[in-house]
XYZ file of C-alpha atoms in Angstrom:
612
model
C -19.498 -20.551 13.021
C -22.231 -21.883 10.429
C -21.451 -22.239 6.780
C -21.152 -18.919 4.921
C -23.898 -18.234 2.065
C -21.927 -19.018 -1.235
C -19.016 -20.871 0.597
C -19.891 -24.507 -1.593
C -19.312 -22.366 -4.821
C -16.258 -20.166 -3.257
C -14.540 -23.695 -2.123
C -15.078 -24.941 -5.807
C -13.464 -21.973 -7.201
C -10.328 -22.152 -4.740
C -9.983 -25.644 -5.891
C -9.620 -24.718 -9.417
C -7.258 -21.423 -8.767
C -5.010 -24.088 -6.256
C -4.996 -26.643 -9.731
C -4.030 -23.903 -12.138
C -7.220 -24.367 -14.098
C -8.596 -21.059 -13.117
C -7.005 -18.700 -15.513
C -5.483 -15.723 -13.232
C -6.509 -13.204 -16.549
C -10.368 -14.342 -15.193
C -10.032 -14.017 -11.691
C -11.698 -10.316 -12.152
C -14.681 -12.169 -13.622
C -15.648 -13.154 -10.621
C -14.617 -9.954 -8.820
C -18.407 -8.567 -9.632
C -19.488 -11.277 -7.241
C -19.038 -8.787 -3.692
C -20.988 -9.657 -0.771
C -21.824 -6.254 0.164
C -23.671 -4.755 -2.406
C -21.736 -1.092 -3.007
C -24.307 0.928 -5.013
C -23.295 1.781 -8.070
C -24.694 4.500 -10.722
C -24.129 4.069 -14.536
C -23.959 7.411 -15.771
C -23.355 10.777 -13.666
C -25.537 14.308 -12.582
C -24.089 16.836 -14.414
C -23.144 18.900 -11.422
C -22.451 17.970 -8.041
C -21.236 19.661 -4.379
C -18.041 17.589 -4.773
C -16.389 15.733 -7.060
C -13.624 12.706 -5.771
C -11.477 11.511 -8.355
C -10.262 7.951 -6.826
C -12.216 5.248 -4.698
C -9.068 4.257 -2.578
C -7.953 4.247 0.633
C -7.940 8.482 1.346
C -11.541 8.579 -1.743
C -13.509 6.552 0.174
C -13.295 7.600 3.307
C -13.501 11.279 1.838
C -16.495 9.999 0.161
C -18.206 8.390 3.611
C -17.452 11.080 5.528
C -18.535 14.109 3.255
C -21.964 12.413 2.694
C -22.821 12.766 5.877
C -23.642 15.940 5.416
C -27.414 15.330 3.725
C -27.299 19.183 1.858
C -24.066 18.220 -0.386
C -23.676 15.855 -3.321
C -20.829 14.105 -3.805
C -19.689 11.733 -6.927
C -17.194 9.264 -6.087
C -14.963 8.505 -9.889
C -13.181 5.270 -9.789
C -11.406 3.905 -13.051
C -11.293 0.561 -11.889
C -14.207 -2.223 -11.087
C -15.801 -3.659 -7.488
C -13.669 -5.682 -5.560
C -15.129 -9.223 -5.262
C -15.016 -12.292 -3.520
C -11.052 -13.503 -4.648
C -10.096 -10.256 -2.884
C -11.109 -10.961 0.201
C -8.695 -14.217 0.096
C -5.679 -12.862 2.480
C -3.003 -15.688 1.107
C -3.426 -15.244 -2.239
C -3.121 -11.224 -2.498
C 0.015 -11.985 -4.843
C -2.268 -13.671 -7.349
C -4.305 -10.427 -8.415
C -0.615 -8.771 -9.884
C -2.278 -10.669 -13.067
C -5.128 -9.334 -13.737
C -6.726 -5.717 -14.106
C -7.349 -4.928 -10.390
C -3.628 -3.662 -11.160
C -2.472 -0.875 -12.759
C 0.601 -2.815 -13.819
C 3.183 0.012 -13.531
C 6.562 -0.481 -13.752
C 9.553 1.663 -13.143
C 12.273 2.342 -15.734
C 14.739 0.467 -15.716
C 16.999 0.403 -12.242
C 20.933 1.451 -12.463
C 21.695 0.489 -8.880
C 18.351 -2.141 -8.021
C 16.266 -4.339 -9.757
C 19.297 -5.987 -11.684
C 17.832 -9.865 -11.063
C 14.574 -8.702 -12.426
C 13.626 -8.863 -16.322
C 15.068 -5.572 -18.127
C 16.012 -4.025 -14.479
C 12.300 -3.609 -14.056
C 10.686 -3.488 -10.959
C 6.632 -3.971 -11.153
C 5.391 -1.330 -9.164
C 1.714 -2.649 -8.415
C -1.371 -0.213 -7.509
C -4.876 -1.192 -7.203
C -7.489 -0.314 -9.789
C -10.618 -0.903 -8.358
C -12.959 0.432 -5.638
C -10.756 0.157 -2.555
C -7.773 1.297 -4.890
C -4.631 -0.199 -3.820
C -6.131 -1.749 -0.001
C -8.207 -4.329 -2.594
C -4.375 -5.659 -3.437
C -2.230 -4.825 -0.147
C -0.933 -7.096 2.252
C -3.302 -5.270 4.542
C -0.506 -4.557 7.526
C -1.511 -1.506 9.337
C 1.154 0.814 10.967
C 0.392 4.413 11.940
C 3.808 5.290 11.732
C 5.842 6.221 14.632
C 5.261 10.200 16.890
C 8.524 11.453 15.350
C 7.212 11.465 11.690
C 4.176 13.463 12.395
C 5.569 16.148 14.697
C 8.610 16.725 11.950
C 5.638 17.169 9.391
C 4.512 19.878 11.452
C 8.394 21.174 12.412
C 8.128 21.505 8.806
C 5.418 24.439 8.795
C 2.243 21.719 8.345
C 0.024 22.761 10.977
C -2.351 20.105 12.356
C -0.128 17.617 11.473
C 1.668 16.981 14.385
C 1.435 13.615 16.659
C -1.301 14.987 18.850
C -3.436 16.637 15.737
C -2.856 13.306 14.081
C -3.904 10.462 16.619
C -7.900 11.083 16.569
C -7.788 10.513 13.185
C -6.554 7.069 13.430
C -8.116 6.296 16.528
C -11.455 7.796 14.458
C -10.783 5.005 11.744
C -9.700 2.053 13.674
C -12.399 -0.406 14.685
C -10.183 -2.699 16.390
C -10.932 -6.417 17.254
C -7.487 -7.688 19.231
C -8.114 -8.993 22.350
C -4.673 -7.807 23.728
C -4.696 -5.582 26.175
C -3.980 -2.525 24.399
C -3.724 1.000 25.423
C -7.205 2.027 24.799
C -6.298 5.446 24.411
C -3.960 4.960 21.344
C -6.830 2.960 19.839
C -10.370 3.459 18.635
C -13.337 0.681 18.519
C -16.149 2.325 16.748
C -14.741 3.361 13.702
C -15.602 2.179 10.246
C -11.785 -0.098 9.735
C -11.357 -3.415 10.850
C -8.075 -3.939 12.705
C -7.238 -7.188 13.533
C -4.620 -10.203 14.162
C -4.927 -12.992 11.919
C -6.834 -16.005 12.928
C -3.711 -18.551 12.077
C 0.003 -18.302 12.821
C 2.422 -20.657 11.764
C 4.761 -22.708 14.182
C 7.236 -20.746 12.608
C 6.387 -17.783 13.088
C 6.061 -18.269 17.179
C 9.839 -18.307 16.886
C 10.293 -15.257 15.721
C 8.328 -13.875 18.190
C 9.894 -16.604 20.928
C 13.846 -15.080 19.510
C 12.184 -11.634 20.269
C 11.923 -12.141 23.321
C 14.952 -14.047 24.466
C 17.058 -10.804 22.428
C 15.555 -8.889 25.342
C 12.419 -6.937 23.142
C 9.575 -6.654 24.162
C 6.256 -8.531 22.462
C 3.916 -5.160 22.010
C 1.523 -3.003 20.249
C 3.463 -1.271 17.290
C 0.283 1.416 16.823
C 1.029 2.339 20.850
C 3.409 4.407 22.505
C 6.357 2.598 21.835
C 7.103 0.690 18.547
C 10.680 -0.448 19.065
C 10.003 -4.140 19.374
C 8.135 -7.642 17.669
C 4.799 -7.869 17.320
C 2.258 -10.281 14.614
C 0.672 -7.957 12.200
C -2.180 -6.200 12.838
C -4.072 -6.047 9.636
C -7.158 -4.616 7.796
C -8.800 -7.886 8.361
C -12.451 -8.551 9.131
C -12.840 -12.167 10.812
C -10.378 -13.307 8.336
C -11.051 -11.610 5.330
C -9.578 -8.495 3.549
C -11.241 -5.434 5.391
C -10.432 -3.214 1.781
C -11.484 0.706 1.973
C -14.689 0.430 -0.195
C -16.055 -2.504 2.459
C -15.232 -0.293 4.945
C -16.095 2.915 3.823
C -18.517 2.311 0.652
C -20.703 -0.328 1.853
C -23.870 1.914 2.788
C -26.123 3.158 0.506
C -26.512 7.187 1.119
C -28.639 8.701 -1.466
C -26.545 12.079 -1.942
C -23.340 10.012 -2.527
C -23.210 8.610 -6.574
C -20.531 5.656 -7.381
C -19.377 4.897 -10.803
C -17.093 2.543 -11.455
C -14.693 2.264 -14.806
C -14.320 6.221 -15.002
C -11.226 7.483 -15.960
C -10.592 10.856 -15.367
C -8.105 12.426 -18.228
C -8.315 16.053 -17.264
C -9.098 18.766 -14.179
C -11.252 21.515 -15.353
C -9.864 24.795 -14.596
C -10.899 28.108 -15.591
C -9.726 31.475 -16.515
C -9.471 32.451 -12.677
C -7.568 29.528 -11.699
C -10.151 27.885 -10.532
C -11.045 24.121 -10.885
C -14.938 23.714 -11.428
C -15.153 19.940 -12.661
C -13.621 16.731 -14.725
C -13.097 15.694 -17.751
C -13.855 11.704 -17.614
C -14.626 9.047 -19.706
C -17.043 6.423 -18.341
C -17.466 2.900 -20.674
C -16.290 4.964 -23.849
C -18.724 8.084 -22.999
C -16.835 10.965 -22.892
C -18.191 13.210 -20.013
C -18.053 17.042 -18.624
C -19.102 16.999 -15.083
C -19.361 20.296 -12.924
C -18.188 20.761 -9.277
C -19.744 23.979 -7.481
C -17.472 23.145 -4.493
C -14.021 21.146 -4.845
C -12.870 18.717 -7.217
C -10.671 16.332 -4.729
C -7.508 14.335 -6.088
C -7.379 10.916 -4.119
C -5.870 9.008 -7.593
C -2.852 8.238 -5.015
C 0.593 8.679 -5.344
C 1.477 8.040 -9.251
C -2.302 8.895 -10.812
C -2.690 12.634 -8.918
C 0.245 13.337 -9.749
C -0.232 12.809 -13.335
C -3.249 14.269 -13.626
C -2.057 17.302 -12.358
C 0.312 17.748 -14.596
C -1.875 16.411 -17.391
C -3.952 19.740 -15.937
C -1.328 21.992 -16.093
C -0.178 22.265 -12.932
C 3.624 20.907 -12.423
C 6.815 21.933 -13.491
C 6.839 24.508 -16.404
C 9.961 23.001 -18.454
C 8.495 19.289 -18.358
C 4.767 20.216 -19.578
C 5.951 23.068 -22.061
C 8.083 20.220 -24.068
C 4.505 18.281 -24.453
C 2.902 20.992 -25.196
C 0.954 21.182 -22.283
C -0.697 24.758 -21.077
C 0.937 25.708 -18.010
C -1.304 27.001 -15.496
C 0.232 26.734 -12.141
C 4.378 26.160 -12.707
C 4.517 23.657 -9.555
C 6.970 20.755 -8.154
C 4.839 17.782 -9.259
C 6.048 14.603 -9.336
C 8.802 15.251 -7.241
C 10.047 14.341 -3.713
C 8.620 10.031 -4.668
C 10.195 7.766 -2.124
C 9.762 4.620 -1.455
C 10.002 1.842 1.249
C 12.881 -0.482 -0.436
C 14.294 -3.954 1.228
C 15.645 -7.203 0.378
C 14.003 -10.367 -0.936
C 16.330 -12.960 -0.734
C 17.095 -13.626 2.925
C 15.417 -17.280 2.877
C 16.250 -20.011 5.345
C 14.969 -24.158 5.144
C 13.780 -26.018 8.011
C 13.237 -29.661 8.251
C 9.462 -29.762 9.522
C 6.307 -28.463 8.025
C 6.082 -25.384 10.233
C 6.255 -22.793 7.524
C 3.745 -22.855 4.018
C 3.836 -24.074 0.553
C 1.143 -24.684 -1.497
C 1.405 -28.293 -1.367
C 0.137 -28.108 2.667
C -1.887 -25.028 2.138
C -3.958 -25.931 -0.760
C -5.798 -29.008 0.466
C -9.115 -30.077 -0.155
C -9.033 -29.446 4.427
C -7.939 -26.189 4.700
C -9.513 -24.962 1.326
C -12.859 -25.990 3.162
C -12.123 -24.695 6.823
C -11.266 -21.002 4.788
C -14.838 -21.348 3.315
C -16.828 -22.260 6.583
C -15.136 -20.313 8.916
C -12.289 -17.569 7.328
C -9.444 -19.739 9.402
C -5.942 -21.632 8.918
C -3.729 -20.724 6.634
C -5.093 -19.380 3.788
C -6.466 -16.233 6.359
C -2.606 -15.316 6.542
C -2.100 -12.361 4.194
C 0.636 -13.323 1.456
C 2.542 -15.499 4.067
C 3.269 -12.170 6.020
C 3.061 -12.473 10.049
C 4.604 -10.400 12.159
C 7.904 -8.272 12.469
C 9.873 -5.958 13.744
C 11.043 -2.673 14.387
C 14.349 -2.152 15.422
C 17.429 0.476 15.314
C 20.797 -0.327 13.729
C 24.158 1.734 14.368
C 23.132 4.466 12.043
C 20.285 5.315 14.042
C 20.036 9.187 14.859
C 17.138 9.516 17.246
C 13.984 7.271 18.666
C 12.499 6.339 15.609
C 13.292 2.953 14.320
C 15.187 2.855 11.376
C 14.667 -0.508 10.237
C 12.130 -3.432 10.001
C 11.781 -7.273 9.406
C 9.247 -8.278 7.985
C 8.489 -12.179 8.242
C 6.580 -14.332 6.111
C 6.115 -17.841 6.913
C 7.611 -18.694 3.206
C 9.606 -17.540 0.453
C 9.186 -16.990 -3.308
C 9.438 -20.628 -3.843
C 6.463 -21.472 -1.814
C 3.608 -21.400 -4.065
C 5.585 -23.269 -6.936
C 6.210 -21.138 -9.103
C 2.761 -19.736 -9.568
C 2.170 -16.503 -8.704
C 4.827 -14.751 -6.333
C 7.872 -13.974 -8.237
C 6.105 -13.172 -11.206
C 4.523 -10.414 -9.917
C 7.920 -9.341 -8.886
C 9.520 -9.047 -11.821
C 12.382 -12.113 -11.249
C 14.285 -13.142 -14.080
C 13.860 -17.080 -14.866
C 17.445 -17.346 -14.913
C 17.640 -16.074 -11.657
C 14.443 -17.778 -10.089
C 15.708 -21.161 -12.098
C 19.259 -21.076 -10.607
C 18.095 -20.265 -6.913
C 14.901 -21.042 -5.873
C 13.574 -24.127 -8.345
C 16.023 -26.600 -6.430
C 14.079 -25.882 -3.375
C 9.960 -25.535 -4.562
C 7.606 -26.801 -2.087
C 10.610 -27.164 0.652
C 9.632 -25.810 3.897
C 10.950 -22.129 4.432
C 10.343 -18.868 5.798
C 12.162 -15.354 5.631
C 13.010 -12.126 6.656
C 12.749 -9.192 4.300
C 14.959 -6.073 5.955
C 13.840 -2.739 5.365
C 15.265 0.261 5.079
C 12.839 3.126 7.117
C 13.649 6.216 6.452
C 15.032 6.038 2.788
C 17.556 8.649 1.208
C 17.314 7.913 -2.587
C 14.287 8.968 -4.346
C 12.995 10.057 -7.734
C 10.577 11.395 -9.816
C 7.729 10.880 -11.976
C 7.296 12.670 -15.218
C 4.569 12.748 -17.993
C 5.580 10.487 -20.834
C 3.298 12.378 -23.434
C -0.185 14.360 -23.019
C -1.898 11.239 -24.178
C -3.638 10.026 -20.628
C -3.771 6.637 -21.607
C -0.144 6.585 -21.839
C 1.602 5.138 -18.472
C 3.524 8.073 -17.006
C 7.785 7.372 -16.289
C 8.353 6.031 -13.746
C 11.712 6.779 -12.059
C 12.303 5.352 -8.566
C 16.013 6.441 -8.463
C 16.305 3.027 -5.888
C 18.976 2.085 -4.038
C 20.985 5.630 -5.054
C 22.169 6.590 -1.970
C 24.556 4.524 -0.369
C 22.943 4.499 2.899
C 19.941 2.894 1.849
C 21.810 -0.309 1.311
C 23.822 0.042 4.704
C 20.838 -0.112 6.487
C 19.281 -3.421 4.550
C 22.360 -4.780 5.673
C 22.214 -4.428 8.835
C 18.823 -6.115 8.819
C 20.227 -9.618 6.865
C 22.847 -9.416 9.643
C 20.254 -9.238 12.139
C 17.877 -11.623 10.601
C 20.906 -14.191 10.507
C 21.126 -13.892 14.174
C 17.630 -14.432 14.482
C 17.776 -17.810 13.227
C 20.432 -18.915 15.043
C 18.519 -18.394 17.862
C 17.656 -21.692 19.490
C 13.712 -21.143 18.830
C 14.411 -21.530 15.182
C 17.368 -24.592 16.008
C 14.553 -26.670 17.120
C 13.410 -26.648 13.446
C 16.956 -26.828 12.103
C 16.984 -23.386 10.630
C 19.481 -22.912 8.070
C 20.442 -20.319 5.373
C 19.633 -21.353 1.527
C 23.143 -20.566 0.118
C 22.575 -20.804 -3.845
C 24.315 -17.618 -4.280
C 22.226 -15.117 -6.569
C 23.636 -14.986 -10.651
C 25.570 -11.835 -10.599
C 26.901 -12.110 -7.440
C 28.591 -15.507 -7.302
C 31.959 -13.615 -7.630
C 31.655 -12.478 -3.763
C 32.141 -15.065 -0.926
C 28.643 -16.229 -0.168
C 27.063 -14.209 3.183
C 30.091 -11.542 3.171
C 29.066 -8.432 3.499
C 30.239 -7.195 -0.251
C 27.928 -10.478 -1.341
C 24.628 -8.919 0.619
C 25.364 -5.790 -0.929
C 25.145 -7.243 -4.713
C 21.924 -9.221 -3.953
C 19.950 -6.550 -2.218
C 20.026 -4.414 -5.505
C 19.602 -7.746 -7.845
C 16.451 -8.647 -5.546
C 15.339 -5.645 -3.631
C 11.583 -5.570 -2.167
C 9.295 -2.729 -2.899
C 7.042 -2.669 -0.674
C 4.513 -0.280 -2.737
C 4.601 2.588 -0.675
C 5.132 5.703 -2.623
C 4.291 8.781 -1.216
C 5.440 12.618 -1.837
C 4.616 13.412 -5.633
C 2.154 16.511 -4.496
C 4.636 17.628 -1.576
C 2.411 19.137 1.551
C 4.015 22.386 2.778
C 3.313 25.955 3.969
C 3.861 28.585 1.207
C 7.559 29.377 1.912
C 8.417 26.033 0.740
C 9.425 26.132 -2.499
C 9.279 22.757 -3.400
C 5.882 22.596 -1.629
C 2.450 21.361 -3.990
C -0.449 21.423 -1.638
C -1.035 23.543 1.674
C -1.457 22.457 5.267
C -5.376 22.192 4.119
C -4.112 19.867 1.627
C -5.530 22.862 -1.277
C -3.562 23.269 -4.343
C -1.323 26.073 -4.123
C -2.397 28.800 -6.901
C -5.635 26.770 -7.986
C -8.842 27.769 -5.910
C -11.659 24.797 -5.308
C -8.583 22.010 -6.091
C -7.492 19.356 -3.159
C -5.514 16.382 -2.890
C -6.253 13.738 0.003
C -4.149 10.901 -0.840
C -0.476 9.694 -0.091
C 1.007 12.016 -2.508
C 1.076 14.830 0.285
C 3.273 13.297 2.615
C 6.094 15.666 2.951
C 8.420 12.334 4.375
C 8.468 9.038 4.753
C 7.024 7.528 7.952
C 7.892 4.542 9.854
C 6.359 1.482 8.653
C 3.401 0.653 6.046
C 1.459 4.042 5.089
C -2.707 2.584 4.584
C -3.151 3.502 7.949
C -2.026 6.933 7.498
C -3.722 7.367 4.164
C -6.900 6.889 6.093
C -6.100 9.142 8.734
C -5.171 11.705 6.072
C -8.943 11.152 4.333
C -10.344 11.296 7.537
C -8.448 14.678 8.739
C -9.308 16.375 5.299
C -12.848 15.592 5.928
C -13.001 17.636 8.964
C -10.904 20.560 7.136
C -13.532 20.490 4.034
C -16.148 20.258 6.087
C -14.952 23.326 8.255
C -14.709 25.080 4.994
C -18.316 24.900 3.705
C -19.986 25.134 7.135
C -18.003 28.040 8.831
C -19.550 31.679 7.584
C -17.372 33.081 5.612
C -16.272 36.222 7.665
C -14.950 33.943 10.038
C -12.622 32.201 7.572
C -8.841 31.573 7.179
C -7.241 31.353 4.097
């Protein structure tokens, strides 16, 4: 491949961010720089067909998808800025927890997790840009396994089981693996990237190598089995971050209007019940803008739910004490789970098969990532490959447990970026991972599937501005921690296995603060240091619960429309009534791409004919 247009200036800039003289606070400076010119709009119409509050992963395909209808308008509201050229850098997605392409939420303080983080605070990153959170992810696509899907519609969601579900994703997926796959789990002409990464690590041909020899198969986790190890397949286009606005927002459709820095403070909502536009600020201009159609939620899982409530619609109690109108008296912010597992399972080895910034960041591969989008710096955050396996608590075919491994651990990049976007105390960070910086490693990070804790968000005062509370409830349930368990036992077996021996794989036994009253590696110790390091893996889902109308904790409808609010929808991950298997993008996507079709079915099929 011939050198890239810009690559002299984007090799000059990765030598500065690898010295430490680029200042991570400017790194969104430079995120205006995007090579795929999304148009933009500075001020909006004052009406429009449709109105889409978020430009993430479930906005933005919303957005693509209702445009193509040429008769309807649509205004696409997204309170942060473009994504630019430092987020299409897979290794360094860990870098941009510094700078305002994140939210920066954090959770309340943690009773039974977070206690080897600053204050028992977890960071709880989300994206603020266009592309929301997929301009910040660690791009892994999973779909999710049948079983989730066709419980959603046991549940009383209709066309959401496995079979209504599937030509959504297949619909999205443009995928570039040259595995034989099972073409008709997968889809090639659709507008998201899917592919391996270009570089794998020595080490991480172990993992898979151990996979096999435990008698797993090697296979394709988005097919019809996902029990098994497999790389990642990612969001990734030849190397690059395939994020949801350069997948979905990078055409130019003259009935479709993008603003960027727009925050939305309020749904308009009138004496009916019925939501006819947004209240939004854009650059300090304070703005009404009309919907004749829908206003559509796609904020995600923290920022719908808020402005619902913010709205008036959520739980009467909560809004009454701020003073809040209550329109709709609804279970908002409720039913928030999250994907939880365990940091701290690191392991040396003797050779340089694994990556630390001392190998990664040379003047070499800095250039070869410029020419070509290859080595190293095209894996995304160190993460390769993993996983999915059942422990002893299993109850039926699902998997109820991953590994996730990442050719490093949070000492690889020196101290930089990783573990401060974490949360990790110094004294814990200073006590177990400064002895080994820049030492060779890699890791498994267990975690826990189907979750039982969970918690809630709730408004912290009417003021928008104000960060909502944050309440993860982790680690709560016993269970949860059983399960991570499991996976540290299994990931020590792992690198026993004579694949990893060659390398002289070994566990880093520094025993966490806190926990240095258990015998290292017994089973007591595990459980101390999963809730002083746990891993949040940034998938919350459930605050606007999907459900048919006899549920009572229920938000949204099986047509994703707000119960008791006509012309109201929310397309995001907020609906998901449970957690599925694996990462959720995927499904976010499929969900924007599925509530196209339903909105579209809407406002095309005569009236007589429809079904409310």
């Amino acid at each position: 491949m011939g050198m890239r247009p810009g690559a002299i200036i984007f090799l000059l800039l990765l030598i500065k961010l690898s010295a430490g003289t680029l200042n991570l606070d400017l790194l969104a400076s430079y995120g205006l720089w995007d090579s795929w010119h999304i148009r933009t709009v500075p001020v909006p119409q004052a009406k429009y067909d449709f109105i889409i509050v978020g430009a993430g992963s479930g906005g933005s395909t919303l957005a693509n998808r209702l445009s193509e209808n040429p008769n309807w308008r649509i205004l696409l509201l997204e309170a942060g800025k473009p994504e630019g050229i430092f987020n299409q850098v897979p290794l360094i997605v860990s870098f941009f927890q510094h700078t305002d392409y994140n939210w920066g939420y954090k959770l309340e303080p943690q009773d039974n997790a977070c206690l080897g983080m600053e204050n028992r605070v977890c960071p709880w990153p989300r994206g603020k840009a266009l592309g929301g959170s997929s301009t910040i992810n660690y791009m892994i696509h999973t779909r999710g396994n049948r079983l989730d899907y066709d419980h959603w519609a046991h549940l009383g969601n209709y066309g959401w089981s496995y079979e209504d579900v599937l030509p959504y994703f297949k619909k999205s997926e443009k995928l570039r693996i040259s595995d034989s796959y099972n073409a008709s789990y997968h889809g090639t002409t659709g507008k998201l990237s899917v592919e391996h990464a270009p570089y794998h690590t020595p080490i991480s041909r172990a993992f898979l190598e151990t996979g096999r020899l435990m008698g797993y198969n090697i296979l394709d986790y988005n097919g019809p089995e996902q029990v098994g190890f497999s790389y990642l397949q990612l969001n990734m286009d030849r190397g690059a971050r395939c994020s949801a606005s350069k997948a979905y927002l990078s055409f130019n459709p003259s009935n479709l209007d993008i603003i960027t820095e727009a925050m939305v403070t309020k749904v308009l909502i009138d004496s009916k019940n019925r939501a006819y536009g947004v209240k939004v600020a854009i650059k300090n201009m304070n703005y009404k803008i009309l919907a004749a159609k829908e206003v559509i939620l796609s904020a995600g899982t923290i920022d719908s739910a808020k402005l619902l409530m913010l709205s008036g619609i959520g739980p009467r109690e909560h809004l009454e004490e701020l003073g809040i109108n209550v329109l709709k008296d609804a279970k908002v912010g409720y039913n928030m789970y999250e994907h939880v597992g365990f940091l701290g399972l690191t392991f040396l080895v003797n050779d340089s098969v694994s990556l630390t910034a001392n190998t990664i960041f040379q003047l070499e591969e800095m250039w070869r990532y410029a020419i070509d989008r290859s080595g190293p710096i095209s894996i995304p955050g160190g993460a390769e490959a993993l996983a999915f396996l059942h422990t002893k608590y299993s109850t039926d075919s699902r998997p109820d447990l991953e590994l996730l491994f990442v050719g490093g651990s949070l000492n690889s990049d020196g101290d930089v970026a990783i573990r401060k976007g974490l949360g990790i105390s110094d004294n814990l960070y200073n006590a177990v991972y400064k002895p080994i910086e820049n030492v060779n490693t890699w890791s498994i990070w267990p975690i826990v599937q189907r979750p039982r804790s969970h918690g809630r968000i709730k408004l912290r005062c009417a003021d928008p501005s104000v960060p909502p509370i944050l309440d993860a409830n982790l680690l709560d349930d016993p269970y949860d921690i059983e399960i991570i368990l499991e996976g540290i036992k299994k990931g020590m077996e792992i690198s026993q296995a004579e694949p990893f021996q060659r390398y002289n794989s070994r566990i880093h036994d520094i025993p966490i603060p806190g926990c240095s009253g258990f015998m290292f590696a017994s089973d007591d110790y595990w459980r101390c240091a999963i809730r002083h390091l746990p891993s949040l893996m940034d998938h919350q889902i459930g605050t606007v619960k999907m459900g048919p109308a006899s549920d009572p904790s229920a938000v949204v409808d099986p047509e994703l429309r707000v119960y008791g609010v006509d012309g109201l929808r929310v397309v995001d991950a907020s609906i998901m009534p449970t957690m599925p298997v694996g990462h959720i993008n995927a499904g976010i996507y499929m969900i924007g791409e599925k509530a196209a079709d339903m909105i579209k079915r809407t406002w095309t099929t005569p009236k007589s004919h429809r079904c409310f």
